[in-house]
Short mmCIF file of C-alpha atoms and ligand atoms in Angstrom, two decimals:
data_model
loop_
_atom_site.label_atom_id
_atom_site.label_comp_id
_atom_site.label_asym_id
_atom_site.label_seq_id
_atom_site.Cartn_x
_atom_site.Cartn_y
_atom_site.Cartn_z
CA UNK A 1 -20.22 13.84 -6.51
CA UNK A 2 -20.98 16.86 -4.99
CA UNK A 3 -23.51 14.90 -1.90
CA UNK A 4 -20.85 12.69 -1.61
CA UNK A 5 -18.82 15.47 -0.43
CA UNK A 6 -21.48 17.19 1.44
CA UNK A 7 -21.33 14.41 3.64
CA UNK A 8 -17.54 13.62 3.89
CA UNK A 9 -17.76 11.35 2.29
CA UNK A 10 -14.72 9.63 0.46
CA UNK A 11 -15.65 8.82 -3.64
CA UNK A 12 -13.28 8.34 -6.80
CA UNK A 13 -14.30 8.06 -10.28
CA UNK A 14 -13.89 4.62 -13.07
CA UNK A 15 -14.26 4.73 -16.48
CA UNK A 16 -14.50 0.94 -17.42
CA UNK A 17 -12.21 0.32 -14.91
CA UNK A 18 -9.06 -1.02 -16.98
CA UNK A 19 -6.85 0.44 -14.99
CA UNK A 20 -7.42 -0.27 -11.66
CA UNK A 21 -6.91 -3.68 -9.29
CA UNK A 22 -9.79 -3.19 -6.70
CA UNK A 23 -9.52 -5.20 -3.51
CA UNK A 24 -11.44 -7.94 -2.95
CA UNK A 25 -13.24 -7.01 0.08
CA UNK A 26 -14.41 -4.08 -1.55
CA UNK A 27 -14.09 -0.54 -1.01
CA UNK A 28 -14.96 1.45 1.83
CA UNK A 29 -15.39 5.03 -0.90
CA UNK A 30 -18.34 5.88 -3.00
CA UNK A 31 -17.72 5.26 -6.49
CA UNK A 32 -18.59 7.60 -9.52
CA UNK A 33 -18.86 5.42 -13.12
CA UNK A 34 -18.46 8.22 -15.50
CA UNK A 35 -19.11 5.97 -18.75
CA UNK A 36 -22.76 7.65 -20.08
CA UNK A 37 -20.94 11.13 -21.16
CA UNK A 38 -20.93 10.23 -24.50
CA UNK A 39 -19.79 13.21 -26.90
CA UNK A 40 -18.25 13.18 -30.26
CA UNK A 41 -18.27 15.83 -32.50
CA UNK A 42 -15.83 16.63 -35.04
CA UNK A 43 -15.90 20.50 -36.50
CA UNK A 44 -13.71 20.85 -39.72
CA UNK A 45 -11.05 23.45 -40.31
CA UNK A 46 -8.48 23.73 -42.98
CA UNK A 47 -5.27 21.65 -41.60
CA UNK A 48 -8.31 18.28 -40.79
CA UNK A 49 -10.76 19.05 -37.59
CA UNK A 50 -11.83 19.25 -33.59
CA UNK A 51 -12.83 16.68 -32.00
CA UNK A 52 -14.69 17.00 -29.07
CA UNK A 53 -15.37 13.38 -27.10
CA UNK A 54 -16.95 13.06 -23.88
CA UNK A 55 -15.59 11.76 -21.13
CA UNK A 56 -17.10 8.74 -21.11
CA UNK A 57 -16.73 7.05 -24.72
CA UNK A 58 -14.73 4.24 -25.15
CA UNK A 59 -11.56 5.13 -27.11
CA UNK A 60 -11.80 2.46 -29.26
CA UNK A 61 -15.46 3.88 -30.75
CA UNK A 62 -13.44 7.45 -30.82
CA UNK A 63 -10.87 6.53 -32.38
CA UNK A 64 -12.71 4.55 -35.35
CA UNK A 65 -15.64 7.47 -35.73
CA UNK A 66 -12.23 9.90 -36.43
CA UNK A 67 -11.22 6.84 -38.81
CA UNK A 68 -14.43 7.28 -40.56
CA UNK A 69 -13.93 10.70 -40.99
CA UNK A 70 -10.25 10.78 -41.86
CA UNK A 71 -9.14 12.01 -39.01
CA UNK A 72 -5.35 11.03 -38.16
CA UNK A 73 -3.91 11.10 -34.46
CA UNK A 74 -5.20 8.97 -32.78
CA UNK A 75 -5.29 5.81 -34.34
CA UNK A 76 -1.89 3.94 -32.21
CA UNK A 77 -3.85 4.34 -29.51
CA UNK A 78 -6.16 1.50 -30.26
CA UNK A 79 -6.93 -0.99 -28.10
CA UNK A 80 -6.57 0.09 -25.54
CA UNK A 81 -9.48 -0.72 -23.99
CA UNK A 82 -10.40 2.38 -21.93
CA UNK A 83 -13.17 5.50 -22.20
CA UNK A 84 -11.70 9.32 -23.18
CA UNK A 85 -11.54 10.02 -19.14
CA UNK A 86 -9.83 7.15 -18.11
CA UNK A 87 -7.33 7.90 -20.91
CA UNK A 88 -6.60 11.36 -20.03
CA UNK A 89 -5.79 10.77 -16.30
CA UNK A 90 -3.95 8.10 -17.34
CA UNK A 91 -2.17 9.98 -20.79
CA UNK A 92 -2.39 6.43 -21.79
CA UNK A 93 -0.66 5.65 -24.79
CA UNK A 94 0.87 2.52 -27.44
CA UNK A 95 3.68 3.12 -30.05
CA UNK A 96 4.99 5.64 -29.09
CA UNK A 97 1.87 7.75 -28.92
CA UNK A 98 0.34 9.03 -26.09
CA UNK A 99 -3.61 11.47 -25.38
CA UNK A 100 -1.83 14.80 -25.05
CA UNK A 101 -0.21 14.65 -28.19
CA UNK A 102 -3.02 15.88 -30.44
CA UNK A 103 -5.08 17.18 -26.79
CA UNK A 104 -6.15 20.52 -27.11
CA UNK A 105 -7.82 21.55 -24.23
CA UNK A 106 -10.75 19.86 -21.48
CA UNK A 107 -14.19 20.68 -19.85
CA UNK A 108 -13.29 18.99 -16.30
CA UNK A 109 -15.29 19.85 -13.23
CA UNK A 110 -13.32 21.01 -9.90
CA UNK A 111 -14.14 19.48 -6.11
CA UNK A 112 -17.08 22.61 -6.19
CA UNK A 113 -18.63 21.77 -8.82
CA UNK A 114 -17.25 23.95 -10.89
CA UNK A 115 -17.13 23.51 -14.81
CA UNK A 116 -13.93 25.16 -15.61
CA UNK A 117 -12.07 23.92 -19.42
CA UNK A 118 -7.80 23.58 -18.87
CA UNK A 119 -5.84 24.32 -22.16
CA UNK A 120 -2.88 20.97 -22.71
CA UNK A 121 0.20 23.45 -21.15
CA UNK A 122 -1.96 23.21 -17.58
CA UNK A 123 -2.21 19.26 -17.59
CA UNK A 124 1.44 18.42 -16.16
CA UNK A 125 1.06 15.47 -18.73
CA UNK A 126 4.81 13.22 -18.39
CA UNK A 127 4.39 8.67 -19.25
CA UNK A 128 1.31 7.36 -18.15
CA UNK A 129 1.18 10.38 -15.85
CA UNK A 130 -1.17 14.10 -15.20
CA UNK A 131 -2.12 17.02 -12.48
CA UNK A 132 -5.93 16.01 -12.73
CA UNK A 133 -6.45 16.20 -8.93
CA UNK A 134 -8.73 12.28 -7.32
CA UNK A 135 -11.23 14.71 -7.14
CA UNK A 136 -11.81 16.74 -10.31
CA UNK A 137 -14.30 14.81 -13.61
CA UNK A 138 -13.23 14.92 -16.14
CA UNK A 139 -16.20 15.59 -18.46
CA UNK A 140 -16.01 15.85 -21.79
CA UNK A 141 -12.43 16.69 -23.79
CA UNK A 142 -11.34 18.90 -27.32
CA UNK A 143 -8.44 17.16 -29.77
CA UNK A 144 -6.94 18.33 -33.15
CA UNK A 145 -6.70 16.13 -35.78
CA UNK A 146 -5.45 16.19 -39.17
CA UNK A 147 -6.93 14.86 -42.24
CA UNK A 148 -5.74 11.64 -44.05
CA UNK A 149 -6.76 9.10 -45.82
CA UNK A 150 -9.83 6.70 -44.04
CA UNK A 151 -7.78 3.22 -46.08
CA UNK A 152 -4.82 4.57 -44.26
CA UNK A 153 -5.88 4.99 -40.60
CA UNK A 154 -7.55 2.11 -40.93
CA UNK A 155 -4.20 -0.11 -41.54
CA UNK A 156 -2.80 1.72 -39.11
CA UNK A 157 -5.22 1.02 -36.55
CA UNK A 158 -5.15 -2.66 -37.71
CA UNK A 159 -0.87 -3.25 -37.74
CA UNK A 160 -1.80 -1.70 -34.33
CA UNK A 161 -4.34 -4.24 -33.10
CA UNK A 162 -2.20 -7.36 -35.43
CA UNK A 163 1.46 -6.60 -33.03
CA UNK A 164 -1.16 -6.00 -29.26
CA UNK A 165 -2.72 -9.17 -29.73
CA UNK A 166 1.13 -11.00 -31.14
CA UNK A 167 3.05 -8.93 -28.23
CA UNK A 168 -0.01 -9.08 -25.08
CA UNK A 169 -2.28 -11.40 -23.49
CA UNK A 170 -5.32 -9.84 -25.07
CA UNK A 171 -7.18 -13.85 -24.96
CA UNK A 172 -6.68 -13.23 -21.05
CA UNK A 173 -8.20 -11.33 -18.53
CA UNK A 174 -5.25 -8.64 -16.89
CA UNK A 175 -5.14 -4.69 -16.45
CA UNK A 176 -2.16 -3.91 -18.62
CA UNK A 177 1.17 -2.92 -17.63
CA UNK A 178 2.28 -3.21 -14.24
CA UNK A 179 4.70 -1.34 -13.72
CA UNK A 180 6.19 1.18 -15.62
CA UNK A 181 8.07 1.34 -18.03
CA UNK A 182 11.85 3.55 -17.13
CA UNK A 183 12.16 6.31 -19.22
CA UNK A 184 12.26 4.16 -22.15
CA UNK A 185 13.81 1.19 -20.96
CA UNK A 186 10.81 -2.09 -20.66
CA UNK A 187 10.46 -3.40 -17.43
CA UNK A 188 9.35 -6.24 -19.44
CA UNK A 189 13.37 -7.10 -19.79
CA UNK A 190 14.05 -6.53 -15.97
CA UNK A 191 11.09 -8.93 -14.90
CA UNK A 192 12.86 -12.27 -17.16
CA UNK A 193 16.36 -11.28 -16.16
CA UNK A 194 14.63 -11.59 -12.31
CA UNK A 195 13.70 -15.48 -14.33
CA UNK A 196 9.66 -14.07 -12.97
CA UNK A 197 8.24 -15.64 -16.86
CA UNK A 198 4.69 -17.60 -15.93
CA UNK A 199 5.63 -17.38 -12.03
CA UNK A 200 2.11 -17.42 -10.06
CA UNK A 201 0.53 -16.96 -6.75
CA UNK A 202 -2.87 -18.40 -6.46
CA UNK A 203 -4.51 -18.28 -10.06
CA UNK A 204 -2.80 -14.55 -11.30
CA UNK A 205 0.56 -14.98 -13.29
CA UNK A 206 3.42 -12.85 -14.55
CA UNK A 207 2.44 -13.74 -18.42
CA UNK A 208 4.51 -15.92 -20.55
CA UNK A 209 3.36 -14.07 -23.24
CA UNK A 210 4.27 -10.36 -21.63
CA UNK A 211 6.15 -10.14 -18.01
CA UNK A 212 4.78 -7.23 -18.18
CA UNK A 213 1.65 -8.08 -17.72
CA UNK A 214 0.07 -10.37 -14.37
CA UNK A 215 -2.93 -12.81 -16.12
CA UNK A 216 -5.57 -14.33 -14.26
CA UNK A 217 -6.18 -18.34 -14.96
CA UNK A 218 -9.17 -18.26 -13.89
CA UNK A 219 -10.00 -17.49 -10.54
CA UNK A 220 -7.10 -15.27 -9.17
CA UNK A 221 -8.48 -13.19 -7.03
CA UNK A 222 -7.25 -10.02 -5.96
CA UNK A 223 -4.99 -11.14 -3.13
CA UNK A 224 -3.66 -13.25 -5.40
CA UNK A 225 -2.56 -10.94 -7.95
CA UNK A 226 -1.31 -7.89 -4.50
CA UNK A 227 1.32 -10.27 -3.23
CA UNK A 228 2.69 -11.19 -7.21
CA UNK A 229 2.23 -7.47 -8.25
CA UNK A 230 5.03 -7.11 -4.63
CA UNK A 231 7.07 -10.42 -5.38
CA UNK A 232 7.79 -9.18 -8.82
CA UNK A 233 9.11 -6.00 -6.82
CA UNK A 234 10.91 -7.82 -4.36
CA UNK A 235 12.77 -10.65 -6.85
CA UNK A 236 13.44 -7.98 -9.18
CA UNK A 237 14.38 -5.22 -6.58
CA UNK A 238 17.30 -8.86 -6.01
CA UNK A 239 18.43 -9.27 -9.65
CA UNK A 240 18.37 -5.84 -10.96
CA UNK A 241 19.13 -3.60 -8.28
CA UNK A 242 15.66 -2.05 -10.25
CA UNK A 243 13.00 -0.13 -7.81
CA UNK A 244 9.35 -1.09 -10.24
CA UNK A 245 6.96 1.07 -9.96
CA UNK A 246 3.42 0.55 -10.50
CA UNK A 247 1.10 1.99 -13.24
CA UNK A 248 -2.24 0.26 -12.71
CA UNK A 249 -3.88 1.94 -9.45
CA UNK A 250 -4.46 -0.21 -6.27
CA UNK A 251 -7.57 0.35 -4.89
CA UNK A 252 -8.73 -0.12 -1.11
CA UNK A 253 -5.49 -2.53 0.00
CA UNK A 254 -4.55 0.10 2.56
CA UNK A 255 -7.18 0.51 5.06
C1 LIG B 301 -5.67 -5.78 -21.32
C2 LIG B 301 -5.23 -4.68 -22.07
C3 LIG B 301 -3.99 -3.02 -22.31
C4 LIG B 301 -3.80 -1.72 -21.71
N1 LIG B 301 -3.42 -1.59 -23.23
C5 LIG B 301 -2.37 -0.34 -22.55
C6 LIG B 301 -1.66 -0.01 -23.18
O1 LIG B 301 -1.12 -0.05 -24.30
N2 LIG B 301 -1.13 1.48 -23.28
C7 LIG B 301 -1.60 2.98 -21.72
O2 LIG B 301 -0.92 3.44 -21.94
N3 LIG B 301 -3.03 2.20 -20.98
C8 LIG B 301 -2.64 0.73 -21.89
N4 LIG B 301 -4.16 -0.43 -20.91
C9 LIG B 301 -4.31 0.01 -19.21
C10 LIG B 301 -5.94 1.29 -19.19
O3 LIG B 301 -6.25 0.77 -20.41
C11 LIG B 301 -5.78 2.66 -19.66
O4 LIG B 301 -4.65 2.76 -18.42
C12 LIG B 301 -7.22 3.50 -20.06
O5 LIG B 301 -6.91 5.06 -20.38
C13 LIG B 301 -7.34 3.83 -18.84
O6 LIG B 301 -9.51 3.96 -19.31
P1 LIG B 301 -9.93 3.44 -18.25
O7 LIG B 301 -11.48 4.11 -18.93
O8 LIG B 301 -10.21 1.86 -17.72
O9 LIG B 301 -10.39 4.72 -17.13
P2 LIG B 301 -10.01 3.44 -15.16
O10 LIG B 301 -9.65 2.42 -14.57
O11 LIG B 301 -11.65 3.42 -14.89
O12 LIG B 301 -8.97 4.39 -13.72
C14 LIG B 301 -8.45 4.73 -14.39
C15 LIG B 301 -8.32 6.68 -14.03
O13 LIG B 301 -8.28 7.44 -14.14
C16 LIG B 301 -9.60 7.80 -13.61
N5 LIG B 301 -10.12 8.66 -14.41
C17 LIG B 301 -11.24 7.18 -14.77
N6 LIG B 301 -12.49 8.35 -15.87
C18 LIG B 301 -11.88 10.02 -14.93
C19 LIG B 301 -13.08 11.17 -15.69
N7 LIG B 301 -13.81 10.71 -15.86
N8 LIG B 301 -12.37 11.98 -14.63
C20 LIG B 301 -11.71 11.86 -14.05
N9 LIG B 301 -10.22 10.19 -13.68
C21 LIG B 301 -10.38 9.47 -13.92
C22 LIG B 301 -9.65 6.28 -12.64
O14 LIG B 301 -10.17 7.12 -11.05
C23 LIG B 301 -7.67 5.53 -12.07
O15 LIG B 301 -7.56 7.33 -10.95
C24 LIG B 301 -4.10 -1.88 -20.92
C25 LIG B 301 -4.73 -1.99 -19.75
C26 LIG B 301 -5.66 -3.03 -20.26
C27 LIG B 301 -6.66 -4.18 -19.74
#
């Protein structure tokens, strides 16, 4: 990071890339993939444990490790395909729980290369947002989890996984929810109301199963996906008056 900064080269951090759509021509910038920070430690407390997880740990791995130790709090996030770092930046969540809910603090490296610790209230968490800057690298996070029966935790993981399989097009490539829900109001309803379920551009389609997903039916280009996103926004606005806002990040399209 410092090498790139000293040369005034633009850069971004990447976890598993599950919330990012990159332009077909690629990126004119450095990409620092943060998947090697794989620490996982759990320190017992009276009520449960403090869990420290590296930014590169896959969310599902962390949740499985917690379940095996009888530590509850994050199991409803099971099935989100990102890393701990990406999930914190996006304040990822599902089934009424967000990753920030049981977060205590985050260790990060700022633009100057200084490592610092930020407490939960300093991270500006909101619905699928946080205040981490694009040039701040999340290194590690500490969560406070509670004791529970591992069988109950695993049953909840299975329940949310089954629900996910039933509702989301998990069998096809996608970048998850494309648009942000509006104050708890699911935006797939507006896409449906505009008659766009199944609508396609090239090989990119609005999912028949869940209209807030755009799926790749095989060989879709990023520009197909972008044109589809723009068309959905336009048609939804015309049909319902609602202005949809992207949850996925679009990288390299305006350079
Ligand atoms: C099938 C599918 C289902 C999904 N379901 C959900 C869901 O239910 N709920 C939900 O919230 N999301 C969901 N997502 C979206 C996505 O998985 C989450 O946003 C996830 O948290 C992103 O993690 P990632 O590691 O892939 O991050 P990336 O996509 O790699 O990056 C996302 C953002 O985080 C930044 N970032 C990543 N790592 C770091 C780091 N270490 N330091 C600083 N910045 C960093 C990136 O620069 C980028 O801005 C889904 C995606 C898919 C494909």
